[in-house]
Amino acid sequence: MRHRSVALALVVCLAAASLPGRPASASTSIALPLEALVTDSAAAVVATPITQVALWEGGRIVTYTQSHVDAVVAGSALGDEVWVRTFGGEVGNLGQSVEGEPVFTVGRPCLVFLRHASVLAEGPAEELPGIYAVTGRAQGQFPVVSDAAGQIRVIKSSGVGALMVPKGAAMPLLAGDALHGLRLADAKDAVARTWSRGHAP
Amino acid sequence: MRLRLSHPAVALVTVVLLAAPRAEAYCRTTTSTVPPDYDPSISGCWNYGLPLYWANACVSYDIQENASRQVPYALAAEDIAIAFSQWTSTTCADGSEGSGRVSIDVRDFGPVACNKVEYNQYGPNQHAIIFRDTGWPYHDSSNTLALTTVTYDKTTGEIYDADMEINTTQPLSTTPTVDPGGFDFLSIVTHETGHFLGMAHSTDTHATMYAHYTPGDEVMRTLTEDDVSGICSIYAPDGLRHVAKAASPSGVLPEEACDPTPRHGFTPECIMSSAPSTSSCAAAPPGRAGDPRSVAGLLAAAALATVRRRRATRGSVRRAG
């Protein structure tokens, strides 16, 4: 256990040491199909935020959220905890609003689709080991809530920013529509089924 | 017949009138981030935190030199000016704050070399509008078409800086008539300039600030009555800014005389600050703000806290046992 904790600290430090100066933002996005969300992700997990650290990177504020992994729904094993990097936050008296970014609240679980965070610059991406980002930004985050009947369900994030829904008869099912309102267990099944189609063994 | 209302009845009518939802659906961005499980279409605007506003009567913006292969500089400058003018040429209906044009104006400071979204706390800035032709540097499979980053003082809600990024790796429609199914550049920037000025998403499905676009549509190019009410609620014709009590006990602040210069001055170049590191980790070498090594420090501190918390937990378990 101690080894793992130290390893975590080391991984986080090493990952952070390789971070470039990198800033945070309102947005307009194309709505993502569930399959695209799955295909672009390394894992889908139910996670509960534990702690958050916001800091300046370049001229932008970035927030790192450490979350407990409650369940791995699909994809690579992540361990008990995961660090997720999002744009925006508050440092001292300054804040940066980044609409369309996922927003984590300590103690509030979410189903999230994760991919390895990378250096955010134009051109080829450079991965940041040990740090994850939410695939599709807020479109990849589904808060876990309890409904009036006490059922645990997932809902789509209200923070996705402005969405454009592509036209076309062959338009696949959008992630938000596919999962919104499902019982958590059903949502996990739906993700796992889509995952098996989107990620060849 | 004269109707006499008893005091309780008057009180009831008053309460009902006060509690009646306002007709407008617009919302203002605040210093408090909207939680992902909060639905404004059901619960109304997220009113926690302080509403954002530009204090000055004039705000500048700058367009990245060369702009984009898809949207050449001249076209970008023209369309972005049209988008801003939708908001700044708005005439407010006669209300308690008077009637007339909104009390915010913009100035195009011309091309800038800087292609980074940044806010410099200690030196000159620019409010850049940046085009991403060669790669969209976010974790979203390039599905985001535009992003506006707003930096503010969380103790007052005053906006210090705003930058906008346009994802030109995606095909955008720049023609007067939108291509069927196309993503209309002018609609996108009209919506984003609303965010630039402090507007949040509206629950009015016809508003430019509504959170859903229909490709091929160009109705978002023109403000609706709800958008007009929204911008007038921030930048009233009488020059007053409607702000939180934390910013002004009266709830209003007079506009500052027109000076579109960004905070701490203007520069067309990207310049990072030389602020002291925010790191609290002794293991991390000193670095300037923005230096990734300061990130290492903070994360190391957080990781260390985790280790200590676990040890403390284990310790308490042992003691308890």
PDB file of C-alpha atoms in Angstrom, chain B residues 27-29 52-54 103 197-199 229-236 240-242:
ATOM      1  CA  CYS B  27     -28.650  34.264 -18.046  1.00  0.00           C
ATOM      2  CA  ARG B  28     -25.422  35.949 -17.073  1.00  0.00           C
ATOM      3  CA  THR B  29     -22.163  34.165 -16.513  1.00  0.00           C
ATOM      4  CA  LEU B  52     -19.539  38.993 -14.719  1.00  0.00           C
ATOM      5  CA  TYR B  53     -19.186  42.357 -16.455  1.00  0.00           C
ATOM      6  CA  TRP B  54     -16.648  44.564 -18.213  1.00  0.00           C
ATOM      7  CA  SER B 103     -23.160  51.179 -22.674  1.00  0.00           C
ATOM      8  CA  LEU B 197     -19.295  40.150 -23.026  1.00  0.00           C
ATOM      9  CA  GLY B 198     -20.501  38.120 -20.027  1.00  0.00           C
ATOM     10  CA  MET B 199     -23.625  36.358 -21.302  1.00  0.00           C
ATOM     11  CA  SER B 229     -32.762  42.038 -22.681  1.00  0.00           C
ATOM     12  CA  GLY B 230     -29.702  40.137 -21.513  1.00  0.00           C
ATOM     13  CA  ILE B 231     -27.062  42.520 -22.802  1.00  0.00           C
ATOM     14  CA  CYS B 232     -29.130  45.507 -21.625  1.00  0.00           C
ATOM     15  CA  SER B 233     -29.305  43.979 -18.148  1.00  0.00           C
ATOM     16  CA  ILE B 234     -25.506  44.170 -17.900  1.00  0.00           C
ATOM     17  CA  TYR B 235     -24.646  47.326 -19.827  1.00  0.00           C
ATOM     18  CA  ALA B 236     -27.592  49.622 -19.245  1.00  0.00           C
ATOM     19  CA  LEU B 240     -24.476  51.669 -15.055  1.00  0.00           C
ATOM     20  CA  ARG B 241     -23.215  48.129 -14.609  1.00  0.00           C
ATOM     21  CA  HIS B 242     -25.537  45.862 -12.665  1.00  0.00           C
TER      22      HIS B 242
END
